[in-house]
């Protein structure tokens, strides 16, 4: 299974990511620090997040467009509030992020899992456990045309309706 560094490093023109859960990775130390009021700097001393931001910067410098869309419940969960806080760093690194309140997604056909699509050719499906942690075999790669078509069209439908990060206000 390729790493995110390898996937972003091999992307030629695009990487899109659709997130549809209201909570992820409750074990994340940065999330705990944020909840306790100890994370004023979104990048902080989180080496994993710093790595992610450098990979994004490298990819976007090569001309890869990285877009992330989030379908969220309103009022937002603590985790979504945390994501909103740290997303300013993602945007500075080159990601384009949008937010779609779940009630505005009712008539959209969405896959059952979060995913990435790279260069409109490769889908990375992410499987999470009920508590938001990545499942033991939580990453699956596919080039299946049906999956690719569903994921790509779902992402674009969400993207079209979603609010740009700089305009999205938490409830």
PDB file of C-alpha atoms in Angstrom:
ATOM      1  CA  UNK A   1       0.000   0.000   0.000  1.00  0.00           C
ATOM      2  CA  UNK A   2       1.572   3.316  -1.026  1.00  0.00           C
ATOM      3  CA  UNK A   3       1.975   6.025   1.591  1.00  0.00           C
ATOM      4  CA  UNK A   4       0.267   9.399   1.366  1.00  0.00           C
ATOM      5  CA  UNK A   5       3.661  10.873   0.547  1.00  0.00           C
ATOM      6  CA  UNK A   6       3.952   8.479  -2.413  1.00  0.00           C
ATOM      7  CA  UNK A   7       0.373   9.065  -3.563  1.00  0.00           C
ATOM      8  CA  UNK A   8       0.690  12.850  -3.469  1.00  0.00           C
ATOM      9  CA  UNK A   9       4.209  12.606  -4.884  1.00  0.00           C
ATOM     10  CA  UNK A  10       2.990  10.661  -7.900  1.00  0.00           C
ATOM     11  CA  UNK A  11      -0.102  12.807  -8.549  1.00  0.00           C
ATOM     12  CA  UNK A  12       0.217  14.684 -11.797  1.00  0.00           C
ATOM     13  CA  UNK A  13      -2.689  17.127 -11.742  1.00  0.00           C
ATOM     14  CA  UNK A  14      -5.255  16.474  -9.002  1.00  0.00           C
ATOM     15  CA  UNK A  15      -6.064  14.935  -5.655  1.00  0.00           C
ATOM     16  CA  UNK A  16      -9.543  15.254  -4.162  1.00  0.00           C
ATOM     17  CA  UNK A  17     -10.696  14.091  -0.746  1.00  0.00           C
ATOM     18  CA  UNK A  18     -14.257  13.713   0.549  1.00  0.00           C
ATOM     19  CA  UNK A  19     -14.793  13.472   4.302  1.00  0.00           C
ATOM     20  CA  UNK A  20     -18.251  12.594   5.585  1.00  0.00           C
ATOM     21  CA  UNK A  21     -17.837  11.694   9.273  1.00  0.00           C
ATOM     22  CA  UNK A  22     -18.398  13.989  12.230  1.00  0.00           C
ATOM     23  CA  UNK A  23     -15.488  12.539  14.148  1.00  0.00           C
ATOM     24  CA  UNK A  24     -12.123  10.996  13.454  1.00  0.00           C
ATOM     25  CA  UNK A  25      -9.162   9.724  15.411  1.00  0.00           C
ATOM     26  CA  UNK A  26     -10.197  10.509  18.998  1.00  0.00           C
ATOM     27  CA  UNK A  27      -6.738   9.266  20.025  1.00  0.00           C
ATOM     28  CA  UNK A  28      -5.057  12.132  18.104  1.00  0.00           C
ATOM     29  CA  UNK A  29      -2.912  14.071  20.632  1.00  0.00           C
ATOM     30  CA  UNK A  30      -3.480  17.325  18.714  1.00  0.00           C
ATOM     31  CA  UNK A  31      -7.255  16.903  19.090  1.00  0.00           C
ATOM     32  CA  UNK A  32      -6.844  16.298  22.829  1.00  0.00           C
ATOM     33  CA  UNK A  33      -4.613  19.377  23.122  1.00  0.00           C
ATOM     34  CA  UNK A  34      -7.170  21.481  21.230  1.00  0.00           C
ATOM     35  CA  UNK A  35     -10.033  20.278  23.461  1.00  0.00           C
ATOM     36  CA  UNK A  36      -7.978  21.206  26.521  1.00  0.00           C
ATOM     37  CA  UNK A  37      -7.216  24.663  25.123  1.00  0.00           C
ATOM     38  CA  UNK A  38      -3.509  23.923  24.681  1.00  0.00           C
ATOM     39  CA  UNK A  39      -3.338  24.121  20.862  1.00  0.00           C
ATOM     40  CA  UNK A  40      -3.236  27.721  19.742  1.00  0.00           C
ATOM     41  CA  UNK A  41      -0.907  27.002  16.806  1.00  0.00           C
ATOM     42  CA  UNK A  42      -2.641  24.499  14.477  1.00  0.00           C
ATOM     43  CA  UNK A  43       0.690  23.069  13.339  1.00  0.00           C
ATOM     44  CA  UNK A  44       2.062  23.005  16.866  1.00  0.00           C
ATOM     45  CA  UNK A  45       4.626  20.333  17.524  1.00  0.00           C
ATOM     46  CA  UNK A  46       2.749  17.682  15.517  1.00  0.00           C
ATOM     47  CA  UNK A  47       5.373  16.105  13.234  1.00  0.00           C
ATOM     48  CA  UNK A  48       2.740  14.116  11.285  1.00  0.00           C
ATOM     49  CA  UNK A  49       0.761  17.266  10.468  1.00  0.00           C
ATOM     50  CA  UNK A  50       3.974  19.121   9.585  1.00  0.00           C
ATOM     51  CA  UNK A  51       4.875  16.286   7.185  1.00  0.00           C
ATOM     52  CA  UNK A  52       1.407  16.398   5.627  1.00  0.00           C
ATOM     53  CA  UNK A  53       1.685  20.130   5.061  1.00  0.00           C
ATOM     54  CA  UNK A  54       5.093  19.740   3.415  1.00  0.00           C
ATOM     55  CA  UNK A  55       3.766  17.022   1.070  1.00  0.00           C
ATOM     56  CA  UNK A  56       0.839  19.276   0.141  1.00  0.00           C
ATOM     57  CA  UNK A  57       3.182  22.214  -0.477  1.00  0.00           C
ATOM     58  CA  UNK A  58       5.455  20.084  -2.656  1.00  0.00           C
ATOM     59  CA  UNK A  59       2.535  18.721  -4.703  1.00  0.00           C
ATOM     60  CA  UNK A  60       0.856  22.083  -5.219  1.00  0.00           C
ATOM     61  CA  UNK A  61       4.217  23.636  -6.176  1.00  0.00           C
ATOM     62  CA  UNK A  62       4.333  21.034  -8.997  1.00  0.00           C
ATOM     63  CA  UNK A  63       0.868  22.157 -10.135  1.00  0.00           C
ATOM     64  CA  UNK A  64      -1.246  19.467  -8.460  1.00  0.00           C
ATOM     65  CA  UNK A  65      -4.602  20.863  -7.369  1.00  0.00           C
ATOM     66  CA  UNK A  66      -5.583  19.450  -3.975  1.00  0.00           C
ATOM     67  CA  UNK A  67      -9.205  19.863  -2.947  1.00  0.00           C
ATOM     68  CA  UNK A  68     -10.880  18.637   0.248  1.00  0.00           C
ATOM     69  CA  UNK A  69     -14.636  18.719   0.864  1.00  0.00           C
ATOM     70  CA  UNK A  70     -16.308  17.960   4.169  1.00  0.00           C
ATOM     71  CA  UNK A  71     -19.957  17.038   4.698  1.00  0.00           C
ATOM     72  CA  UNK A  72     -20.725  18.003   8.295  1.00  0.00           C
ATOM     73  CA  UNK A  73     -23.614  17.939  10.722  1.00  0.00           C
ATOM     74  CA  UNK A  74     -24.734  21.252  12.208  1.00  0.00           C
ATOM     75  CA  UNK A  75     -24.212  22.147  14.961  1.00  0.00           C
ATOM     76  CA  UNK A  76     -20.712  20.853  14.387  1.00  0.00           C
ATOM     77  CA  UNK A  77     -19.123  18.214  16.593  1.00  0.00           C
ATOM     78  CA  UNK A  78     -16.034  19.038  18.632  1.00  0.00           C
ATOM     79  CA  UNK A  79     -13.902  17.182  16.119  1.00  0.00           C
ATOM     80  CA  UNK A  80     -15.261  19.213  13.194  1.00  0.00           C
ATOM     81  CA  UNK A  81     -14.573  22.394  15.175  1.00  0.00           C
ATOM     82  CA  UNK A  82     -11.009  21.144  15.670  1.00  0.00           C
ATOM     83  CA  UNK A  83     -10.682  20.410  11.938  1.00  0.00           C
ATOM     84  CA  UNK A  84     -11.924  23.896  11.129  1.00  0.00           C
ATOM     85  CA  UNK A  85      -9.265  25.336  13.453  1.00  0.00           C
ATOM     86  CA  UNK A  86      -6.389  23.405  11.880  1.00  0.00           C
ATOM     87  CA  UNK A  87      -7.645  23.778   8.288  1.00  0.00           C
ATOM     88  CA  UNK A  88      -6.197  27.274   8.040  1.00  0.00           C
ATOM     89  CA  UNK A  89      -2.765  25.590   7.957  1.00  0.00           C
ATOM     90  CA  UNK A  90      -3.940  23.197   5.220  1.00  0.00           C
ATOM     91  CA  UNK A  91      -5.125  26.147   3.145  1.00  0.00           C
ATOM     92  CA  UNK A  92      -1.818  27.992   3.628  1.00  0.00           C
ATOM     93  CA  UNK A  93      -0.028  24.836   2.418  1.00  0.00           C
ATOM     94  CA  UNK A  94      -2.087  24.849  -0.789  1.00  0.00           C
ATOM     95  CA  UNK A  95      -5.226  22.818  -0.154  1.00  0.00           C
ATOM     96  CA  UNK A  96      -8.554  24.200  -1.277  1.00  0.00           C
ATOM     97  CA  UNK A  97     -11.177  23.246   1.334  1.00  0.00           C
ATOM     98  CA  UNK A  98     -14.962  23.512   1.323  1.00  0.00           C
ATOM     99  CA  UNK A  99     -17.647  22.645   3.873  1.00  0.00           C
ATOM    100  CA  UNK A 100     -21.175  21.357   3.174  1.00  0.00           C
ATOM    101  CA  UNK A 101     -23.787  21.199   5.925  1.00  0.00           C
ATOM    102  CA  UNK A 102     -25.234  17.672   5.839  1.00  0.00           C
ATOM    103  CA  UNK A 103     -28.815  18.933   5.448  1.00  0.00           C
ATOM    104  CA  UNK A 104     -27.811  20.346   2.039  1.00  0.00           C
ATOM    105  CA  UNK A 105     -26.549  16.920   0.890  1.00  0.00           C
ATOM    106  CA  UNK A 106     -29.795  14.964   1.245  1.00  0.00           C
ATOM    107  CA  UNK A 107     -30.382  14.569  -2.486  1.00  0.00           C
ATOM    108  CA  UNK A 108     -26.765  13.675  -3.357  1.00  0.00           C
ATOM    109  CA  UNK A 109     -25.641  10.111  -4.057  1.00  0.00           C
ATOM    110  CA  UNK A 110     -22.618   9.636  -1.800  1.00  0.00           C
ATOM    111  CA  UNK A 111     -20.409   6.564  -1.322  1.00  0.00           C
ATOM    112  CA  UNK A 112     -20.473   4.819   2.036  1.00  0.00           C
ATOM    113  CA  UNK A 113     -16.873   5.725   2.878  1.00  0.00           C
ATOM    114  CA  UNK A 114     -14.498   8.651   2.807  1.00  0.00           C
ATOM    115  CA  UNK A 115     -12.059   8.561  -0.082  1.00  0.00           C
ATOM    116  CA  UNK A 116      -9.315  10.193  -2.096  1.00  0.00           C
ATOM    117  CA  UNK A 117      -9.247  10.286  -5.913  1.00  0.00           C
ATOM    118  CA  UNK A 118      -5.849  10.861  -7.532  1.00  0.00           C
ATOM    119  CA  UNK A 119      -5.655  12.158 -11.114  1.00  0.00           C
ATOM    120  CA  UNK A 120      -9.187  10.877 -11.723  1.00  0.00           C
ATOM    121  CA  UNK A 121      -7.630   7.400 -12.080  1.00  0.00           C
ATOM    122  CA  UNK A 122      -7.063   5.908  -8.641  1.00  0.00           C
ATOM    123  CA  UNK A 123      -9.365   5.783  -5.606  1.00  0.00           C
ATOM    124  CA  UNK A 124      -8.130   5.342  -2.061  1.00  0.00           C
ATOM    125  CA  UNK A 125     -11.095   4.236   0.059  1.00  0.00           C
ATOM    126  CA  UNK A 126     -10.799   4.847   3.796  1.00  0.00           C
ATOM    127  CA  UNK A 127     -12.531   2.523   6.262  1.00  0.00           C
ATOM    128  CA  UNK A 128     -13.088   3.773   9.806  1.00  0.00           C
ATOM    129  CA  UNK A 129     -14.302   1.989  12.902  1.00  0.00           C
ATOM    130  CA  UNK A 130     -17.378   3.305  14.685  1.00  0.00           C
ATOM    131  CA  UNK A 131     -15.255   5.306  17.121  1.00  0.00           C
ATOM    132  CA  UNK A 132     -13.542   7.182  14.275  1.00  0.00           C
ATOM    133  CA  UNK A 133     -10.214   5.370  14.383  1.00  0.00           C
ATOM    134  CA  UNK A 134      -8.915   3.970  11.100  1.00  0.00           C
ATOM    135  CA  UNK A 135      -9.987   0.331  10.882  1.00  0.00           C
ATOM    136  CA  UNK A 136      -7.179  -2.306  11.026  1.00  0.00           C
ATOM    137  CA  UNK A 137      -7.273  -2.725   7.253  1.00  0.00           C
ATOM    138  CA  UNK A 138      -8.527   0.776   6.721  1.00  0.00           C
ATOM    139  CA  UNK A 139      -7.087   1.659   3.317  1.00  0.00           C
ATOM    140  CA  UNK A 140      -8.127   0.126   0.018  1.00  0.00           C
ATOM    141  CA  UNK A 141      -6.922   1.113  -3.463  1.00  0.00           C
ATOM    142  CA  UNK A 142      -9.025   0.580  -6.545  1.00  0.00           C
ATOM    143  CA  UNK A 143      -9.151   1.557 -10.187  1.00  0.00           C
ATOM    144  CA  UNK A 144     -12.639   0.067 -10.585  1.00  0.00           C
ATOM    145  CA  UNK A 145     -14.416   2.386 -13.048  1.00  0.00           C
ATOM    146  CA  UNK A 146     -17.758   2.190 -11.202  1.00  0.00           C
ATOM    147  CA  UNK A 147     -16.146   3.198  -7.915  1.00  0.00           C
ATOM    148  CA  UNK A 148     -14.080   5.887  -9.621  1.00  0.00           C
ATOM    149  CA  UNK A 149     -17.139   7.339 -11.385  1.00  0.00           C
ATOM    150  CA  UNK A 150     -19.230   7.350  -8.187  1.00  0.00           C
ATOM    151  CA  UNK A 151     -16.488   8.932  -6.091  1.00  0.00           C
ATOM    152  CA  UNK A 152     -15.563  11.543  -8.679  1.00  0.00           C
ATOM    153  CA  UNK A 153     -19.174  12.564  -9.310  1.00  0.00           C
ATOM    154  CA  UNK A 154     -19.989  12.600  -5.579  1.00  0.00           C
ATOM    155  CA  UNK A 155     -17.008  14.817  -4.860  1.00  0.00           C
ATOM    156  CA  UNK A 156     -17.922  17.280  -7.611  1.00  0.00           C
ATOM    157  CA  UNK A 157     -21.575  17.412  -6.472  1.00  0.00           C
ATOM    158  CA  UNK A 158     -20.499  18.205  -2.912  1.00  0.00           C
ATOM    159  CA  UNK A 159     -17.851  20.682  -4.113  1.00  0.00           C
ATOM    160  CA  UNK A 160     -20.377  22.594  -6.209  1.00  0.00           C
ATOM    161  CA  UNK A 161     -22.670  23.183  -3.193  1.00  0.00           C
ATOM    162  CA  UNK A 162     -20.077  23.549  -0.467  1.00  0.00           C
ATOM    163  CA  UNK A 163     -18.956  26.767   1.179  1.00  0.00           C
ATOM    164  CA  UNK A 164     -15.297  27.810   0.744  1.00  0.00           C
ATOM    165  CA  UNK A 165     -13.273  27.503   3.945  1.00  0.00           C
ATOM    166  CA  UNK A 166     -12.723  31.238   4.289  1.00  0.00           C
ATOM    167  CA  UNK A 167     -16.499  31.810   4.194  1.00  0.00           C
ATOM    168  CA  UNK A 168     -17.668  28.895   6.354  1.00  0.00           C
ATOM    169  CA  UNK A 169     -18.809  29.923   9.824  1.00  0.00           C
ATOM    170  CA  UNK A 170     -19.209  27.390  12.583  1.00  0.00           C
ATOM    171  CA  UNK A 171     -22.631  27.434  14.203  1.00  0.00           C
TER     172      UNK A 171
END
